[in-house]
Coordinates of C-alpha atoms in Angstrom, one line a residue:
M4 CA 0.3 -0.3 -0.2
A5 CA 2.7 2.6 0.8
E6 CA 4.0 1.6 -2.8
E7 CA 0.7 4.0 -3.8
I8 CA 2.1 7.9 -2.6
K9 CA 3.9 8.7 -5.6
N10 CA 2.1 12.7 -5.0
L11 CA 4.5 15.7 -4.5
S12 CA 4.2 16.3 -0.8
V13 CA 4.4 20.1 -0.4
D14 CA 3.8 19.5 3.6
C15 CA 5.4 17.6 6.4
F16 CA 4.9 14.2 5.6
N17 CA 7.3 12.3 4.7
P18 CA 6.0 9.7 2.0
F19 CA 9.7 8.1 2.1
L20 CA 9.8 7.4 5.7
Y21 CA 6.3 6.5 5.0
S22 CA 7.0 3.2 2.7
L23 CA 9.7 2.3 4.6
L24 CA 7.2 2.8 8.0
V25 CA 4.6 0.5 6.1
N26 CA 7.2 -2.2 4.5
S27 CA 8.7 -2.6 8.2
F28 CA 5.3 -3.8 10.2
E29 CA 3.6 -5.1 6.8
T30 CA 7.0 -7.1 5.5
Q31 CA 7.8 -9.6 7.1
D32 CA 11.4 -10.3 7.7
Y33 CA 12.0 -7.0 6.5
S34 CA 15.8 -5.1 7.8
V35 CA 16.5 -1.7 6.8
D36 CA 19.3 0.6 7.7
G37 CA 19.6 4.2 6.5
S38 CA 18.6 7.9 6.8
A39 CA 17.2 10.7 5.2
N40 CA 17.3 14.1 4.5
Q41 CA 13.5 16.1 5.4
N42 CA 15.2 18.9 4.7
Q43 CA 18.6 21.4 4.9
G44 CA 17.3 21.1 9.1
I45 CA 16.2 17.6 9.7
R46 CA 18.2 14.6 9.3
I47 CA 16.7 10.9 10.4
D48 CA 18.0 8.5 10.8
F49 CA 15.9 5.1 11.1
T50 CA 17.6 0.9 11.8
K51 CA 15.5 -2.3 11.9
A52 CA 16.6 -5.9 12.3
K53 CA 14.7 -8.6 10.2
T54 CA 13.8 -10.0 13.7
D55 CA 12.9 -6.8 15.1
D56 CA 8.8 -6.0 15.9
F57 CA 9.8 -2.4 16.2
I58 CA 11.7 0.4 14.5
D59 CA 14.2 3.1 15.9
L60 CA 14.0 6.7 14.5
F61 CA 17.0 8.9 15.3
I62 CA 16.6 12.2 14.5
H63 CA 18.6 15.2 14.1
V64 CA 17.3 18.5 13.8
A65 CA 19.8 21.6 13.7
C66 CA 18.2 24.1 15.1
W67 CA 17.7 22.0 18.1
K68 CA 19.0 24.7 20.7
E69 CA 16.4 27.2 19.6
I70 CA 13.7 25.0 19.8
E71 CA 14.3 23.2 23.3
D72 CA 12.5 24.8 25.2
C73 CA 9.3 25.0 23.0
G74 CA 8.2 21.8 24.8
V75 CA 8.9 20.0 21.2
Q76 CA 8.9 16.7 23.4
E77 CA 5.8 16.9 25.4
Y78 CA 4.1 17.6 21.8
V79 CA 5.3 14.9 20.3
R80 CA 4.0 13.1 23.3
E81 CA 0.4 14.2 22.1
K82 CA 0.7 13.2 18.7
L83 CA 2.3 10.2 18.6
G84 CA 1.6 8.6 22.4
D85 CA 4.6 7.6 24.5
V86 CA 7.3 6.6 21.6
L87 CA 9.9 8.6 22.5
S88 CA 13.2 6.7 24.0
D89 CA 16.7 7.7 25.5
V90 CA 18.7 9.9 23.1
N91 CA 22.4 8.1 24.3
A92 CA 24.0 9.0 20.7
S93 CA 26.1 12.3 19.7
G94 CA 24.9 14.2 17.3
V95 CA 20.6 13.4 18.1
D96 CA 17.9 15.4 18.8
L97 CA 15.4 13.0 19.7
A98 CA 14.8 9.6 19.3
L99 CA 11.6 7.8 18.5
H100 CA 11.0 3.9 19.0
I101 CA 7.7 2.9 17.3
T102 CA 6.2 -0.9 17.9
R103 CA 4.5 -3.0 16.6
D104 CA 2.1 -2.3 19.0
E105 CA 1.3 0.8 17.8
F106 CA 1.2 0.2 14.6
T107 CA -1.9 -2.1 15.4
K108 CA -3.5 0.0 17.3
G109 CA -3.3 2.8 14.7
G110 CA -2.8 0.9 12.3
E111 CA -1.6 3.2 8.9
D112 CA -3.3 6.7 9.8
Y113 CA -0.7 5.8 12.9
L114 CA 2.3 5.6 10.6
R115 CA 1.3 8.8 8.7
N116 CA 1.3 10.9 11.8
V117 CA 5.1 9.2 12.6
A118 CA 5.8 10.2 8.8
S119 CA 4.7 14.1 9.5
I120 CA 7.4 14.1 12.6
Q121 CA 8.5 17.8 11.2
Q122 CA 5.2 19.2 11.9
Y123 CA 5.6 18.3 15.6
I124 CA 9.2 19.1 16.2
L125 CA 8.9 22.6 14.1
G126 CA 5.5 23.2 14.7
A127 CA 5.8 22.6 18.1
P128 CA 7.3 26.5 19.2
F129 CA 4.4 28.3 16.7
H130 CA 2.2 26.0 19.6
K131 CA 3.8 27.2 22.5
Y132 CA 3.2 30.8 21.0
F133 CA -0.1 30.2 20.1
K134 CA -1.5 28.5 22.8
A135 CA -0.5 31.3 24.8
L136 CA -2.5 33.7 22.6
Q137 CA -5.0 31.4 23.0
E138 CA -5.1 31.3 26.6
E139 CA -4.2 35.1 26.6
K140 CA -0.7 34.8 29.1
L141 CA 1.5 35.9 26.3
A142 CA 2.9 38.1 29.1
G143 CA 6.3 37.3 29.6
L144 CA 7.2 35.4 26.5
P145 CA 10.5 36.4 24.8
T146 CA 10.6 37.0 20.7
K147 CA 12.1 33.7 19.5
I148 CA 14.0 33.6 16.1
L149 CA 14.3 30.0 14.4
H150 CA 16.9 29.4 11.6
F151 CA 15.5 26.6 10.0
S152 CA 17.5 26.7 6.8
P153 CA 21.0 27.9 6.5
N154 CA 20.1 31.6 5.0
E155 CA 16.1 32.2 6.5
S156 CA 14.7 32.6 10.2
I157 CA 11.7 32.9 11.0
I158 CA 10.9 34.8 13.8
I159 CA 7.7 34.8 16.7
A160 CA 7.3 37.8 18.3
P161 CA 4.5 37.8 20.9
K162 CA 2.7 41.4 21.4
A163 CA 0.0 42.3 24.3
A164 CA -2.7 40.9 22.2
S165 CA -2.1 38.9 19.5
V166 CA 1.4 37.1 18.0
S167 CA 3.4 38.1 14.2
V168 CA 5.0 36.1 12.8
V169 CA 7.6 37.0 10.4
F170 CA 9.8 34.3 7.3
T171 CA 13.1 36.3 5.9
I172 CA 12.7 34.9 2.5
S173 CA 16.3 35.1 0.4
E174 CA 16.4 32.9 -3.1
E175 CA 19.7 32.4 -4.8
E176 CA 19.1 32.8 -8.0
D177 CA 17.7 36.0 -9.8
T178 CA 14.5 34.5 -11.9
D179 CA 13.7 33.1 -8.4
R180 CA 14.3 36.3 -6.8
S181 CA 11.8 38.2 -8.6
L182 CA 9.0 35.4 -9.2
M183 CA 9.2 35.3 -5.7
Q184 CA 8.9 39.3 -4.6
V185 CA 5.5 38.8 -7.5
F186 CA 3.9 36.2 -5.4
L187 CA 4.3 37.3 -2.3
L188 CA 2.9 41.0 -3.7
E189 CA -0.4 39.0 -5.0
F190 CA -0.4 36.5 -1.9
S191 CA 0.1 39.4 0.7
E192 CA -2.6 41.9 -1.3
A193 CA -5.1 38.3 -1.6
K194 CA -6.4 39.6 1.8
R195 CA -8.0 41.9 1.2
V196 CA -10.5 39.3 -0.7
V197 CA -10.0 36.5 1.9
A198 CA -12.1 37.6 5.2
G199 CA -11.7 36.5 8.5
G200 CA -7.9 35.5 7.9
P201 CA -5.0 36.8 9.6
S202 CA -3.6 40.0 7.9
V203 CA -0.4 39.6 5.8
N204 CA 2.1 42.3 5.1
F205 CA 4.8 42.1 2.4
V206 CA 8.2 44.4 2.7
R207 CA 11.3 44.8 1.3
D208 CA 12.8 46.8 4.1
E209 CA 13.0 45.0 8.0
P210 CA 9.3 45.6 9.8
V211 CA 9.1 47.2 13.4
E212 CA 8.7 43.3 14.7
L213 CA 12.4 42.9 14.4
R214 CA 14.2 46.2 15.2
G215 CA 16.9 45.1 18.1
C216 CA 16.6 41.9 17.0
G217 CA 19.7 41.0 14.7
V218 CA 18.7 39.2 11.6
E219 CA 20.5 39.1 8.7
K220 CA 18.2 41.4 5.9
P221 CA 17.2 38.5 3.0
S222 CA 17.6 38.9 -0.8
V223 CA 14.1 39.0 -1.4
G224 CA 11.9 40.3 2.0
Y225 CA 10.2 40.1 4.5
L226 CA 6.5 38.2 5.2
V227 CA 4.4 39.2 8.6
F228 CA 1.7 37.1 9.8
S229 CA 0.0 38.9 12.4
F230 CA -2.3 36.2 14.4
N231 CA -5.0 37.6 16.9
R232 CA -7.0 34.9 19.6
D233 CA -9.7 34.7 16.9
H234 CA -7.5 33.1 14.8
V235 CA -6.5 30.5 16.4
T236 CA -9.4 29.2 19.6
E237 CA -12.6 27.3 18.1
G238 CA -10.0 24.2 17.2
R239 CA -8.1 25.9 15.2
L240 CA -4.7 26.1 16.7
D241 CA -4.0 22.6 15.4
S242 CA -4.7 23.7 12.0
V243 CA -2.5 27.1 12.0
C244 CA 0.3 25.6 13.4
E245 CA 0.3 23.0 10.5
L246 CA 0.2 25.2 7.4
M247 CA 3.2 28.0 9.8
T248 CA 5.6 24.8 9.4
S249 CA 4.8 23.7 5.8
F250 CA 4.0 27.3 4.3
R251 CA 8.0 27.3 3.2
F252 CA 7.9 24.4 1.0
Y253 CA 4.4 25.9 -0.2
L254 CA 6.5 28.8 -1.2
D255 CA 9.3 26.6 -2.5
Y256 CA 7.0 24.4 -4.9
H257 CA 5.0 27.4 -6.0
I258 CA 8.4 28.6 -7.7
K259 CA 9.3 26.0 -9.1
S260 CA 6.1 25.4 -10.6
S261 CA 6.1 28.9 -11.8
K262 CA 9.6 28.5 -13.1
T263 CA 8.4 24.6 -15.1
Y264 CA 4.9 26.3 -16.5
I265 CA 7.5 29.8 -18.0
H266 CA 9.6 27.4 -19.5
N267 CA 7.3 25.3 -21.1
R268 CA 5.7 27.7 -22.5
M269 CA 9.2 28.7 -24.1
R270 CA 9.3 25.7 -25.3
N271 CA 6.0 25.5 -27.2
R272 CA 5.8 29.2 -28.3
A273 CA 9.9 28.3 -29.8
E274 CA 8.6 25.2 -31.6
Q275 CA 6.1 27.4 -32.8
W276 CA 8.4 29.4 -34.6
K277 CA 9.8 26.2 -35.8
N278 CA 7.1 25.2 -37.6
L279 CA 6.6 27.7 -39.3
L280 CA 9.6 28.5 -40.4
R281 CA 9.7 24.9 -41.9
E282 CA 6.3 25.8 -44.0
A283 CA 7.6 29.2 -45.1
R284 CA 7.6 29.4 -49.2
F285 CA 10.4 31.4 -50.6
E286 CA 9.0 33.3 -54.3
E287 CA 11.2 33.1 -56.9
E288 CA 11.0 36.7 -59.3
N289 CA 12.8 37.2 -62.4
V290 CA 14.0 34.0 -63.1
Q291 CA 15.7 33.4 -66.1
R292 CA 14.8 29.8 -68.0
T293 CA 16.4 27.9 -71.0
T294 CA 14.6 26.3 -74.0
M295 CA 16.2 22.6 -75.3
S296 CA 16.6 25.4 -78.4
G297 CA 18.8 27.1 -76.3
K298 CA 15.5 30.1 -76.1
T299 CA 15.6 32.8 -72.6
F300 CA 13.0 33.8 -71.5
V301 CA 12.3 35.0 -68.0
K302 CA 8.9 33.9 -66.4

């Protein structure tokens, strides 16, 4: 069944890890020992012997020191149960011990949740601050700066009755920068026609939320979301955390899709011009011809 997962994933769900988990519990005498990079900031090592009825996952998080105090382990336990094991190896920040009993109780839906472990690790800081917003306990919370990727930051800035989330957006290629700027401007303009959503603002200069934070200026700009209490109540909390965690993946997907569309149009237009040139016929003017008798004439 895991082989059916063939679609591109633009969220925190890892289809490869899901396939591996399903095979571990549904395939007899299955063994595996390897690693996978969920993104630039997370590496997952996994191991299972043929005779084991469990699989161990060892997770390294580049920004672990920044999120460790955000209740990551408690949030993972809330979502996956009591599957955390002691961390004994260097370079490992989180260890999961998934047994057959867990699979028997939860089935493939549970394994799908395990394969979304990045959502719970990186979503813990958002959950902490949005939960405080929901319970009106923002007082005393500091601004949190997270480096989920080497060249970008996510800043969670609490205020008296709201929480701002700032994404610093950088792209290395000129084409990517241009496309990203256009998309983010349109994205911020869309707030005018979406009722009830958080305010969204794209700026190229440092927003007021970041003054004094010392965040490096990005090559594209800053995207600022502002949430109030209404956005995280009535069962919306987990959904908001999930969207914020996967938002940067969505941006990458959009840029790659836009470039693919543009390149396809360029190739189609070039093919049309080639066909037009093949069909072109040039008229011959004043061509001198000779008959068999030697007489010449112009046709």
